[in-house]
PDB file of C-alpha atoms in Angstrom:
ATOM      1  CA  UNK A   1     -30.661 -28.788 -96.257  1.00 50.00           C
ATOM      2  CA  UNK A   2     -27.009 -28.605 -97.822  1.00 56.00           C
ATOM      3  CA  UNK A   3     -24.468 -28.666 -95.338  1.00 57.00           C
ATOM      4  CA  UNK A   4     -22.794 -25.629 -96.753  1.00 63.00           C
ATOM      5  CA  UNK A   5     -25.805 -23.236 -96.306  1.00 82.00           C
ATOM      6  CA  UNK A   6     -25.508 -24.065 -92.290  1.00 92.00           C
ATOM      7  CA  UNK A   7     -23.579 -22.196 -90.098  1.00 97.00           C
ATOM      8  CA  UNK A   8     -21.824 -23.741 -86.996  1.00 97.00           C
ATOM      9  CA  UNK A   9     -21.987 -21.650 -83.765  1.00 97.00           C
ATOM     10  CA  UNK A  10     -18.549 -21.796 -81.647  1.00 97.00           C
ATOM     11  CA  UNK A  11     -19.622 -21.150 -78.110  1.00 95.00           C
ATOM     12  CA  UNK A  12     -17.554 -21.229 -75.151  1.00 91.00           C
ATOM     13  CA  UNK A  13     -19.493 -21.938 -72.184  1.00 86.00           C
ATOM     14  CA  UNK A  14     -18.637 -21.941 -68.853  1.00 78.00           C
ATOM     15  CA  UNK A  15     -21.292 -22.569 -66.905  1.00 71.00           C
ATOM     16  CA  UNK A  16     -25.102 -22.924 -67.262  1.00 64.00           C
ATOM     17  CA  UNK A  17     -26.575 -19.569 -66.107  1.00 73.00           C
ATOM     18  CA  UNK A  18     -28.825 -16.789 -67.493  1.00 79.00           C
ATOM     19  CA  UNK A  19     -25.329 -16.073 -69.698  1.00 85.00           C
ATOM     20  CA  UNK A  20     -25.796 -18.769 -72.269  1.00 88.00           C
ATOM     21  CA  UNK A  21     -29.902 -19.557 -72.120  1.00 87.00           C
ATOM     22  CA  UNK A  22     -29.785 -15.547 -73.557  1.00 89.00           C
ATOM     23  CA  UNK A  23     -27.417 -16.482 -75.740  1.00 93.00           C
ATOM     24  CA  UNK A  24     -28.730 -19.951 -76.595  1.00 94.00           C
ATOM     25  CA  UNK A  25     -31.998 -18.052 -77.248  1.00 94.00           C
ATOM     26  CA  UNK A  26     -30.753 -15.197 -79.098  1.00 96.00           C
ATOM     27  CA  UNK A  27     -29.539 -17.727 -81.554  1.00 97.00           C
ATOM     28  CA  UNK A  28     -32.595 -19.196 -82.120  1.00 96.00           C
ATOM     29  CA  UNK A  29     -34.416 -15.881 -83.337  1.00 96.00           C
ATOM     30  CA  UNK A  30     -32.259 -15.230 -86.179  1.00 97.00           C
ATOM     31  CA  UNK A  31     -34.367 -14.799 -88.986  1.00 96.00           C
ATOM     32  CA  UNK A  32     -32.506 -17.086 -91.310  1.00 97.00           C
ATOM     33  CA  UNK A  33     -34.073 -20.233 -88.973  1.00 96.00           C
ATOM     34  CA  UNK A  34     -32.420 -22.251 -85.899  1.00 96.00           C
ATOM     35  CA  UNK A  35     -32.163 -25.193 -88.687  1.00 95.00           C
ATOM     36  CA  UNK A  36     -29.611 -23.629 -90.384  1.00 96.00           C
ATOM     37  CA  UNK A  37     -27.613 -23.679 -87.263  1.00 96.00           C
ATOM     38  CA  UNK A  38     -25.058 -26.172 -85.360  1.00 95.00           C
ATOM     39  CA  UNK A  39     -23.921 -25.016 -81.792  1.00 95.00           C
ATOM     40  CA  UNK A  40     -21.199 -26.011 -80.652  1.00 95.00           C
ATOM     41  CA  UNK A  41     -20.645 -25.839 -76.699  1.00 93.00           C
ATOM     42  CA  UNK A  42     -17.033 -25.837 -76.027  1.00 93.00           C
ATOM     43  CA  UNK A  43     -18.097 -26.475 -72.207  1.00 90.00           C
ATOM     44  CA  UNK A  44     -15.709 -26.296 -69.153  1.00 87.00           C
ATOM     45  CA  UNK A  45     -18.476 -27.916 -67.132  1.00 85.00           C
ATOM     46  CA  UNK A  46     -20.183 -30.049 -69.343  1.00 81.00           C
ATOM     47  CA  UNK A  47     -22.163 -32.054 -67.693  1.00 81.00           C
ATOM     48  CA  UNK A  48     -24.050 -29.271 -66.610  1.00 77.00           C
ATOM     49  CA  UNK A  49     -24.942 -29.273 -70.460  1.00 77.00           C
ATOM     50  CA  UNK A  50     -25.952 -33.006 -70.913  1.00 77.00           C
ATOM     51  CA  UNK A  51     -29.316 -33.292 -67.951  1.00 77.00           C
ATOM     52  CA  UNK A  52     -32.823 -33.702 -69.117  1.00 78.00           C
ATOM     53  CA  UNK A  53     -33.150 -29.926 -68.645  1.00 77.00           C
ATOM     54  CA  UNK A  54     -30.664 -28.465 -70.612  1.00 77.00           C
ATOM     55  CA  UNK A  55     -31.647 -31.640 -73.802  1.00 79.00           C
ATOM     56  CA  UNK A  56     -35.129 -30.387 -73.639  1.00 82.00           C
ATOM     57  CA  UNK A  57     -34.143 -26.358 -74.126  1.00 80.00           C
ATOM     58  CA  UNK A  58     -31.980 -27.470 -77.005  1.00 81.00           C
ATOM     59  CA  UNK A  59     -34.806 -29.495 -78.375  1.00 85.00           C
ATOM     60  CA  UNK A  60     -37.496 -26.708 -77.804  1.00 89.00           C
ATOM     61  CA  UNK A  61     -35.040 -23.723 -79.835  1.00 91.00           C
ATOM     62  CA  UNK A  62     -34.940 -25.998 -82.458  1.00 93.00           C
ATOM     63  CA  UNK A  63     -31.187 -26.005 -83.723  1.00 94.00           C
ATOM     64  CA  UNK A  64     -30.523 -28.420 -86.129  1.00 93.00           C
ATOM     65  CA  UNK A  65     -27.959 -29.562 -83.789  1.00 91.00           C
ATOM     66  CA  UNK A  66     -26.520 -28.937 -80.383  1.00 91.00           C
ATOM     67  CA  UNK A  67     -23.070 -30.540 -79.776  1.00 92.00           C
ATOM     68  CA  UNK A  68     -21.455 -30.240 -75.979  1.00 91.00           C
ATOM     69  CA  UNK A  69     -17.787 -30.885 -75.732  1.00 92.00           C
ATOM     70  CA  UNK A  70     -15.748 -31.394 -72.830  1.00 93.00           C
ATOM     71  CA  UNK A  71     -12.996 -28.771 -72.969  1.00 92.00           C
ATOM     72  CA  UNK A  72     -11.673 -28.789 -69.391  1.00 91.00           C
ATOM     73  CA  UNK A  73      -7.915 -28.136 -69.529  1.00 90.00           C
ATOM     74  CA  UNK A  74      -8.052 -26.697 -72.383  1.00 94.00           C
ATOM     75  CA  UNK A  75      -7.003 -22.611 -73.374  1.00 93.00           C
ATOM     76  CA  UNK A  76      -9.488 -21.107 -75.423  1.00 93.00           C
ATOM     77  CA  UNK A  77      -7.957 -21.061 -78.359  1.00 95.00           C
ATOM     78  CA  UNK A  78      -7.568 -24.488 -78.249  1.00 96.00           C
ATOM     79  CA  UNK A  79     -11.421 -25.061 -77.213  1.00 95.00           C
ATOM     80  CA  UNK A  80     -12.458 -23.143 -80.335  1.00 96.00           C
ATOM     81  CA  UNK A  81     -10.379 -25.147 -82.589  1.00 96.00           C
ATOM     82  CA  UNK A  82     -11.611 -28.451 -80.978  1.00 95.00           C
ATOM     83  CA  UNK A  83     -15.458 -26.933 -81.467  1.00 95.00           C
ATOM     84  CA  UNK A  84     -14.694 -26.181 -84.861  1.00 96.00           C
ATOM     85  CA  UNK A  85     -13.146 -29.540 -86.272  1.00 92.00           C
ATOM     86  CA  UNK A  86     -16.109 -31.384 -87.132  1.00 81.00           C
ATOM     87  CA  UNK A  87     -19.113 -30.891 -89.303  1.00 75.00           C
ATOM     88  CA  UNK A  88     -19.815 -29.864 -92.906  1.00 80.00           C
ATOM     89  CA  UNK A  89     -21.005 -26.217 -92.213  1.00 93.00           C
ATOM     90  CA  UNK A  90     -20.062 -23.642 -94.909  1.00 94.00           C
ATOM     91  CA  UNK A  91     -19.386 -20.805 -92.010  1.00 97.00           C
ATOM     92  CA  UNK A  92     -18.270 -20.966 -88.938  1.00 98.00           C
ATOM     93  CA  UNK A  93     -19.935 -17.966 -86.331  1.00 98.00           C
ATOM     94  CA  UNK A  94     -17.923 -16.771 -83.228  1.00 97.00           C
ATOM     95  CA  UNK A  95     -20.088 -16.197 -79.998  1.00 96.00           C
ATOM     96  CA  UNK A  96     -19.384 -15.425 -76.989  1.00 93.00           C
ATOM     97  CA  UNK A  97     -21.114 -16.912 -74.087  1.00 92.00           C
ATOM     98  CA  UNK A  98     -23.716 -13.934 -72.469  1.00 90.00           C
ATOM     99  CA  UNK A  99     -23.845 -12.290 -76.441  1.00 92.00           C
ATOM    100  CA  UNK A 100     -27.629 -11.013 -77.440  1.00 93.00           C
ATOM    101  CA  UNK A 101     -27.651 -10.313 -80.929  1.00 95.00           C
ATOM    102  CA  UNK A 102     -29.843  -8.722 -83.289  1.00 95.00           C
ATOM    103  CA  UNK A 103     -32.219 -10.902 -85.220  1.00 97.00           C
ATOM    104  CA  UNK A 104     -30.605  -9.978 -88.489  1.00 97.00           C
ATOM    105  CA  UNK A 105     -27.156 -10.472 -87.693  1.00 97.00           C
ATOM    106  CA  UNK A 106     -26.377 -13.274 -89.406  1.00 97.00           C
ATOM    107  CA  UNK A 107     -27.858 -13.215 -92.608  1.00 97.00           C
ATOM    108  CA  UNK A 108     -26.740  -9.788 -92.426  1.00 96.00           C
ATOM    109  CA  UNK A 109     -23.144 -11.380 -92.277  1.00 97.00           C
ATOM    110  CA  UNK A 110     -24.349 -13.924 -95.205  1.00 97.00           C
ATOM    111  CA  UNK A 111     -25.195 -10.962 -97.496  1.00 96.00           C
ATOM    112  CA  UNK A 112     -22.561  -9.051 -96.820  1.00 96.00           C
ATOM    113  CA  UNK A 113     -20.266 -12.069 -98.248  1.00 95.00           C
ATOM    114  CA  UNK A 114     -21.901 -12.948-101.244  1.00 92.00           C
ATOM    115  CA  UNK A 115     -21.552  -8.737-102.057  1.00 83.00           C
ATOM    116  CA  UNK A 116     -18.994  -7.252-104.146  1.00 81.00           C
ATOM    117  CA  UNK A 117     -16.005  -7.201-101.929  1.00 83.00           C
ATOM    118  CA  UNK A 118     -16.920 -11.289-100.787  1.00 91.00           C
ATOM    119  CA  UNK A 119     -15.497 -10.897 -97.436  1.00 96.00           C
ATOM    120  CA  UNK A 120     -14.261 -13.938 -95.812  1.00 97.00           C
ATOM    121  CA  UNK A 121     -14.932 -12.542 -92.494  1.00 98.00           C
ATOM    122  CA  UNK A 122     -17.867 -10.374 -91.129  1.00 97.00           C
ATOM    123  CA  UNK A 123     -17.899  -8.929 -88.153  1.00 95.00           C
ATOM    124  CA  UNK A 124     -20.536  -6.441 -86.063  1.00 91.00           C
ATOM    125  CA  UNK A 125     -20.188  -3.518 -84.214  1.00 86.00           C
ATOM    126  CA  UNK A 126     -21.430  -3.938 -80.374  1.00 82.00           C
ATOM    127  CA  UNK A 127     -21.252  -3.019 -76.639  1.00 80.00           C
ATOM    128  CA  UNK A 128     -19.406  -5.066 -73.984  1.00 72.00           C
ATOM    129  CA  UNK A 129     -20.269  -3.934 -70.448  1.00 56.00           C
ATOM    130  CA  UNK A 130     -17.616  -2.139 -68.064  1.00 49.00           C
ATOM    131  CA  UNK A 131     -17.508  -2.300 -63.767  1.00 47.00           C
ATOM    132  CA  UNK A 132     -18.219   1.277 -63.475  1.00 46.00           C
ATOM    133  CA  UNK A 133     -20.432   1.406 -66.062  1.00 45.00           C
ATOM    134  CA  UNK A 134     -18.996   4.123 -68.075  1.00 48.00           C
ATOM    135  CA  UNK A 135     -20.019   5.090 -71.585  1.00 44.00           C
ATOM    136  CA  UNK A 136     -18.599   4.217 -75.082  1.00 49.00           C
ATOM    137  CA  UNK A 137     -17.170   5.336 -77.899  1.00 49.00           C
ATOM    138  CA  UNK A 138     -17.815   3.879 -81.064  1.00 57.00           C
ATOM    139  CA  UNK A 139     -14.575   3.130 -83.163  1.00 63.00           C
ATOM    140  CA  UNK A 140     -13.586   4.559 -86.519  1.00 70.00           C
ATOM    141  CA  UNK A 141     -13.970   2.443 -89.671  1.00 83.00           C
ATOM    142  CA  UNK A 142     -12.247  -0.857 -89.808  1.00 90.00           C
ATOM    143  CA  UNK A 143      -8.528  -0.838 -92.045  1.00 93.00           C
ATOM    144  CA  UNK A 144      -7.060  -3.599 -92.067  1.00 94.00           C
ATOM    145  CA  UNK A 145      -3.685  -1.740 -90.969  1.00 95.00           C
ATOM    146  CA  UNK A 146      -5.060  -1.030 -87.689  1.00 95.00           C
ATOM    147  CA  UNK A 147      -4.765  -4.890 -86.755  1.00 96.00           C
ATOM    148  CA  UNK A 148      -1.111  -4.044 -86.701  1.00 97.00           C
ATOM    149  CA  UNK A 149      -1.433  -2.151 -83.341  1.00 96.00           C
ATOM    150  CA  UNK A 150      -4.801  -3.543 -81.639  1.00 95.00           C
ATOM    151  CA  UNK A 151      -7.337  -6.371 -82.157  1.00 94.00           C
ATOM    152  CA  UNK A 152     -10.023  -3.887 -84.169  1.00 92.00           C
ATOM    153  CA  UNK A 153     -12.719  -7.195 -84.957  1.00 93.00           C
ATOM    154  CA  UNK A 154     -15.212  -7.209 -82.855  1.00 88.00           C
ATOM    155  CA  UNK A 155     -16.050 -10.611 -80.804  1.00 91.00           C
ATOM    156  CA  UNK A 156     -18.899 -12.095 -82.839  1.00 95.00           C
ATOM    157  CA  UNK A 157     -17.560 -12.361 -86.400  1.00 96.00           C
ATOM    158  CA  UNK A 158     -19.087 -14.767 -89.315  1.00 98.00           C
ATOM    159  CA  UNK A 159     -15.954 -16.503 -90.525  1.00 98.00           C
ATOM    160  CA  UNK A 160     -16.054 -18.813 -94.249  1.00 96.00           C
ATOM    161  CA  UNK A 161     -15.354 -22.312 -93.301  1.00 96.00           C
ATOM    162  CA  UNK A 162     -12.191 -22.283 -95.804  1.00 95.00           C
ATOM    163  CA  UNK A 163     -10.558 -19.485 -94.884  1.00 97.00           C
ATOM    164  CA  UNK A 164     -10.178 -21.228 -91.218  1.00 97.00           C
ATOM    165  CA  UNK A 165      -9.161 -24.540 -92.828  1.00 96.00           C
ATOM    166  CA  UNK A 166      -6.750 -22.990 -94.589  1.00 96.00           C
ATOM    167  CA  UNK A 167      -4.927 -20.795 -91.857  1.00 96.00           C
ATOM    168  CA  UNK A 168      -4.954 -23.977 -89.357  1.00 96.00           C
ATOM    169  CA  UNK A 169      -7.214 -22.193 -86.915  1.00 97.00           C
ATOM    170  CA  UNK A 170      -6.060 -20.230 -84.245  1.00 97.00           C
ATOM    171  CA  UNK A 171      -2.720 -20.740 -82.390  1.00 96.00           C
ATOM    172  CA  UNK A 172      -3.476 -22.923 -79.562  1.00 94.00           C
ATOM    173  CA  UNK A 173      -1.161 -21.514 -77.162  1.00 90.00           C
ATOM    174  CA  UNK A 174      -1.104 -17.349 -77.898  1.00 95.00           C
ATOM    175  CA  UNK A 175      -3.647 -15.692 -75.107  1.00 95.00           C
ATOM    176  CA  UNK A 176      -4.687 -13.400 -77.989  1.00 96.00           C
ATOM    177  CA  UNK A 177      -5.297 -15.685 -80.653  1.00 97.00           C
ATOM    178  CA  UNK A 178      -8.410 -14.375 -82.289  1.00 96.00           C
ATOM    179  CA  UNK A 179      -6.460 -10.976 -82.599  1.00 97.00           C
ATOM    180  CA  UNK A 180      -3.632 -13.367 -84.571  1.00 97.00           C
ATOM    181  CA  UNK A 181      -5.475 -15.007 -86.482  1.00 98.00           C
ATOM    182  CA  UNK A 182      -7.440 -12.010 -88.323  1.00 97.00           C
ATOM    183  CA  UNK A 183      -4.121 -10.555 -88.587  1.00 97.00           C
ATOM    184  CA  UNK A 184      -2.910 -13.792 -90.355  1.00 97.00           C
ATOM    185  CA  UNK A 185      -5.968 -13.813 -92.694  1.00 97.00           C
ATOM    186  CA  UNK A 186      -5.393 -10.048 -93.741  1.00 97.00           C
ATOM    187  CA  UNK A 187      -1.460 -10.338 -94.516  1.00 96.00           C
ATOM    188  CA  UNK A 188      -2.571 -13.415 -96.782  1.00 95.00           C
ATOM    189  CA  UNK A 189      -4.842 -11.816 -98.981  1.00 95.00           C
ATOM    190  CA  UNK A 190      -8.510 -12.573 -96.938  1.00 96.00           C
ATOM    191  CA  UNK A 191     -10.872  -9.496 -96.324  1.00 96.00           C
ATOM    192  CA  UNK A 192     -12.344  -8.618 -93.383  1.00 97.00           C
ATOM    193  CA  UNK A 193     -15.455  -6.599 -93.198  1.00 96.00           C
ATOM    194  CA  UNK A 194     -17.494  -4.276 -90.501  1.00 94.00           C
ATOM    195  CA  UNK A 195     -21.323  -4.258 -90.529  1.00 93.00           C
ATOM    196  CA  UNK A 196     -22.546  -0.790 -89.789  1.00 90.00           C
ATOM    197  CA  UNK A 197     -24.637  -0.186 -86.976  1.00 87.00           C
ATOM    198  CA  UNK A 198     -24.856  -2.084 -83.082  1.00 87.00           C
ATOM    199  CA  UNK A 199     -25.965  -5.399 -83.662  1.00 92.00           C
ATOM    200  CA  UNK A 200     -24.468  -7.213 -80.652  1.00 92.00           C
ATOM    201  CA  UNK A 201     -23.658  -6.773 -76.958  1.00 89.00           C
ATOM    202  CA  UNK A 202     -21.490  -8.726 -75.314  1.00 88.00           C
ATOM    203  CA  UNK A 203     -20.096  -9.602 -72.098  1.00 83.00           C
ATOM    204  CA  UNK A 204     -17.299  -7.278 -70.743  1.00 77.00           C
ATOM    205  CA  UNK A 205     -14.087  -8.542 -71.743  1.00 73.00           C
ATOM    206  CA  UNK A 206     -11.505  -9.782 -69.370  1.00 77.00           C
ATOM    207  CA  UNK A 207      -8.474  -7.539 -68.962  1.00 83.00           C
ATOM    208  CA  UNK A 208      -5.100  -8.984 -68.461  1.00 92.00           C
ATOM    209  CA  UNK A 209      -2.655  -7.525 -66.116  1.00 94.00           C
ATOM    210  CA  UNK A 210      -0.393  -5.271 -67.812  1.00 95.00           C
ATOM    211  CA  UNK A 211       2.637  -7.937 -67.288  1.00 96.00           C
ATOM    212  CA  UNK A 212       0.464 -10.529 -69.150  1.00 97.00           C
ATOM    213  CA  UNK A 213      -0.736  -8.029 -71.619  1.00 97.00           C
ATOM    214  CA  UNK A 214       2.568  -7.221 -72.509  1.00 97.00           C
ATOM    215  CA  UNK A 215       4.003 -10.631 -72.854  1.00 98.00           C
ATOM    216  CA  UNK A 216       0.580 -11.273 -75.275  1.00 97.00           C
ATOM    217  CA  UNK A 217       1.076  -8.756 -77.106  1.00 98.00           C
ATOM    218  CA  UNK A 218       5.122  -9.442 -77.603  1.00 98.00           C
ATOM    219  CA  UNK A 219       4.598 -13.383 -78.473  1.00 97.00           C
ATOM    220  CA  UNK A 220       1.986 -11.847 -81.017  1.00 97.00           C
ATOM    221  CA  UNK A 221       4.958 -10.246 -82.389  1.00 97.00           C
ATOM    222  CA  UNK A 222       7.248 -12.470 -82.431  1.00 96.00           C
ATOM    223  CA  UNK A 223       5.097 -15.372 -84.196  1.00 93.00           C
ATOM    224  CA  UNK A 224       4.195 -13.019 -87.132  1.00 90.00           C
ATOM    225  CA  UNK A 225       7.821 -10.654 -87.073  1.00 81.00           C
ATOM    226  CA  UNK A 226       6.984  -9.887 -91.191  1.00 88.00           C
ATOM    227  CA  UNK A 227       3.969  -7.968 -90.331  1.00 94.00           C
ATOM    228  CA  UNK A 228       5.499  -5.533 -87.676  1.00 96.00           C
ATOM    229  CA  UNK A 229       8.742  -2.604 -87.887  1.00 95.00           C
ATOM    230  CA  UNK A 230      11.566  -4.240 -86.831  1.00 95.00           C
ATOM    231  CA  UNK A 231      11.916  -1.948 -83.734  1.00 96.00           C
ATOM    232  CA  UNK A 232       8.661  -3.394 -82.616  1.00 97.00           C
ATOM    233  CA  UNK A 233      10.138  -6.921 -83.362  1.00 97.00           C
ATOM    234  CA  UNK A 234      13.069  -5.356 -81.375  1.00 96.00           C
ATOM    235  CA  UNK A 235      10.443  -4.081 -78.957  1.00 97.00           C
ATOM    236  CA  UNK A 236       9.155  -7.516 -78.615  1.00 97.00           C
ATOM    237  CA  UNK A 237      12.184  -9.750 -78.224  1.00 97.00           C
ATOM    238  CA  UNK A 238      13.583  -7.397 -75.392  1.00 97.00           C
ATOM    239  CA  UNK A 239       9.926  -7.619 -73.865  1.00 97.00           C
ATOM    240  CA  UNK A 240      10.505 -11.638 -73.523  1.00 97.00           C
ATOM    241  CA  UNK A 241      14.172 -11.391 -72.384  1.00 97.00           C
ATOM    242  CA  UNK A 242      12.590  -9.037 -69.492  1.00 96.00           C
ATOM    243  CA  UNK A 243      14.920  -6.258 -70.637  1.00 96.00           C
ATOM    244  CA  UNK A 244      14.118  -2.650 -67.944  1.00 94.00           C
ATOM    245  CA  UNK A 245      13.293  -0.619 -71.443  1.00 95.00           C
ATOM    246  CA  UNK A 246      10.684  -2.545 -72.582  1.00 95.00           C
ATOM    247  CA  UNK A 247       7.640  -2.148 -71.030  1.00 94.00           C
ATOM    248  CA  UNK A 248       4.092  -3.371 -71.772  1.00 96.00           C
ATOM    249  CA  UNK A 249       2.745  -0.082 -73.178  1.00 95.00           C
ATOM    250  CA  UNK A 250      -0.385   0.610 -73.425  1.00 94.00           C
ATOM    251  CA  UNK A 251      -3.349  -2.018 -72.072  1.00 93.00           C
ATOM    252  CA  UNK A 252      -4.244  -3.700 -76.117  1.00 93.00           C
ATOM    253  CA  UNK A 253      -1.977  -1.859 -78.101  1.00 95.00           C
ATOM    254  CA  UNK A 254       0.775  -2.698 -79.911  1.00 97.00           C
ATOM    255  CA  UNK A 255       3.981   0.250 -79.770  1.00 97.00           C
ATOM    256  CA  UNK A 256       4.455   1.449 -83.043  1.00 95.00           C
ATOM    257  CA  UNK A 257       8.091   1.978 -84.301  1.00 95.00           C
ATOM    258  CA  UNK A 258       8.247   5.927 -82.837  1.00 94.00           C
ATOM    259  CA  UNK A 259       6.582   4.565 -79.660  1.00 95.00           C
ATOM    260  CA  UNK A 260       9.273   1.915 -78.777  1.00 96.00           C
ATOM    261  CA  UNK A 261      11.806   4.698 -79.660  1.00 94.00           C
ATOM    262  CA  UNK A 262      10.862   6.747 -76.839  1.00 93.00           C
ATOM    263  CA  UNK A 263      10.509   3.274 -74.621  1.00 93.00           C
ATOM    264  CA  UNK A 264      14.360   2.827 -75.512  1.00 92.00           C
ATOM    265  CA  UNK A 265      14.610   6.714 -74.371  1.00 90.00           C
ATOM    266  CA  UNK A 266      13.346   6.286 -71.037  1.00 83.00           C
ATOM    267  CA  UNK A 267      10.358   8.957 -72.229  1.00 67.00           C
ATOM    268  CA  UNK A 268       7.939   6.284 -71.254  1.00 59.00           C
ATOM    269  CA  UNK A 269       4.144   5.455 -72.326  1.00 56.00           C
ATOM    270  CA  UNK A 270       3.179   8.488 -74.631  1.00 54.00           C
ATOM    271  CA  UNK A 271      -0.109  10.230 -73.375  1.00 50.00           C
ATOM    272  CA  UNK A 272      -3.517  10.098 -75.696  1.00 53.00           C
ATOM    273  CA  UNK A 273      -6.585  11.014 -76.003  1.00 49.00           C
ATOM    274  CA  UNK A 274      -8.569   8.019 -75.234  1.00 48.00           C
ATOM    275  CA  UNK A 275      -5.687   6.013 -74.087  1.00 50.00           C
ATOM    276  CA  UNK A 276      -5.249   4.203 -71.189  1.00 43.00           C
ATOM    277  CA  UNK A 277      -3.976   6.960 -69.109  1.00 44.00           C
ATOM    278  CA  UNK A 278      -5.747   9.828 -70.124  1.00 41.00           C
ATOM    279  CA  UNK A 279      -7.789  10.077 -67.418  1.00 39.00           C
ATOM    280  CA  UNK A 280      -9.738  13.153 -67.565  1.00 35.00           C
ATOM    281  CA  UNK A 281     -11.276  11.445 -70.982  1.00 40.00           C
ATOM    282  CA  UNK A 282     -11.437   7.847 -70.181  1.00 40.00           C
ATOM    283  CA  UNK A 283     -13.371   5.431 -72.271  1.00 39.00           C
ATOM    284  CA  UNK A 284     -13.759   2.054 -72.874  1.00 38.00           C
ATOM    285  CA  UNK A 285     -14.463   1.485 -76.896  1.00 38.00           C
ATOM    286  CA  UNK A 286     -16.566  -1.496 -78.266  1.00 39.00           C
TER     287      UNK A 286
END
């Protein structure tokens, strides 16, 4: 098989439970055939990954290769990159450990790029679970624009092996650096596109405290200041100097220019429907 029809499978593991065997599995009932795939374990335990049992469930799913790296010490972004470097794969395919995924998925995302618009990045609509288990909204149509406020990719994207070559990766250090980097690929030029329909679920993401949110959110800012108003650069800078003003806003957003107005104004976090606060209407979005 040419290297460039494989795709290789970025998976962050941390540990060796029912999380990544459905996962693992999952990935080996895509129709376009487990040969076509690499997976790459970016493992904070891995030699939980390396015993006779876990060798002979790679061997029986039949990937054309199953790579386990040691990533201890390491911040995700910087696993990722290091589970990315090698290999001759044409694609690269973000998964998150615990994922399920429809069978099609991927050579959905294959199709999808060789269409008209040749996206350089495909990504899925799915579910991620909640502690109080309460329902979801789906979210509008993806615009590139919207990155500008909140990460609107969903976790399990198909990426083209050049387009991450060319932007470096992701930021090593930036606690949302998946969010950065589609935002980097969209101001230069690359295309990002949504597959209708729910074709993964996924773990439930990991909220940060509003004080790290905030400070995510403001070095997000700060490392791409061309992209954003320059009160929310202002916004931003004050943010990281710890100025009283500048609060985190809201939990995954990004305060728009009007928004960091009434921050400066003492008005506070503005109230919306489906926002954080809104409590009567509170929903978590996948």
């Amino acid at each position: 098989m040419v290297a460039t029809n494989r795709i290789r499978v970025l998976v962050r593991s941390r540990g060796t439970g029912t999380d990544i065997f459905r996962t693992l599995v999952t990935l080996a009932c895509q129709d376009i055939g487990p040969k076509r795939l690499e997976v790459v374990l970016a493992a904070t335990s891995p030699d939980l990954h390396t015993g006779p049992e876990a060798k002979l469930l790679h061997s029986a799913l039949g990937f054309s290769a199953v790579d386990v790296l040691d990533t201890r010490g390491l911040t995700p972004a910087q696993a990722l990159n290091v589970a990315a470097e090698d290999g001759h794969a044409g694609h690269l395919a973000l998964v998150p450990e615990g994922a399920r995924l429809h069978p099609q998925l991927l050579s959905r995302c294959l199709s999808t790029m060789r269409g008209q618009m040749s996206p350089q990045v495909v990504f899925c609509e799915h579910t991620a679970g909640t502690e109080d288990m309460r329902p979801f909204l789906r979210r509008p149509s993806f615009r590139p624009e919207q990155l500008l406020r909140r990460n609107a990719v969903g976790p399990v994207a198909l990426i083209q092996r050049t387009a991450w070559d060319i932007l470096n990766g992701l930021h090593p250090n930036l606690e949302y650096s998946l969010w950065d980097f589609w935002l980097r690929l969209a101001l230069a030029g690359g295309r990002l596109s949504q597959l209708p329909g729910l074709l993964a679920s996924t773990p439930r993401l990991n909220r940060l405290t509003p004080e790290q949110d905030g400070r995510a959110k403001a070095m997000l800012v700060v490392h791409t200041p061309g992209a954003f108003e320059p009160d929310v650069c202002r916004w931003a800078m004050a943010l990281l100097r710890g100025d009283a003003w500048a609060g985190p806003f809201e939990p995954g957003v990004i305060p728009s220019s009007r928004d960091v107005s009434a921050l400066f104004a003492g008005m506070g976090m503005p109230l919306r429907p489906g926002s954080f606060s809104w409590e009567s209407r509170q929903r978590w979005s996948a």
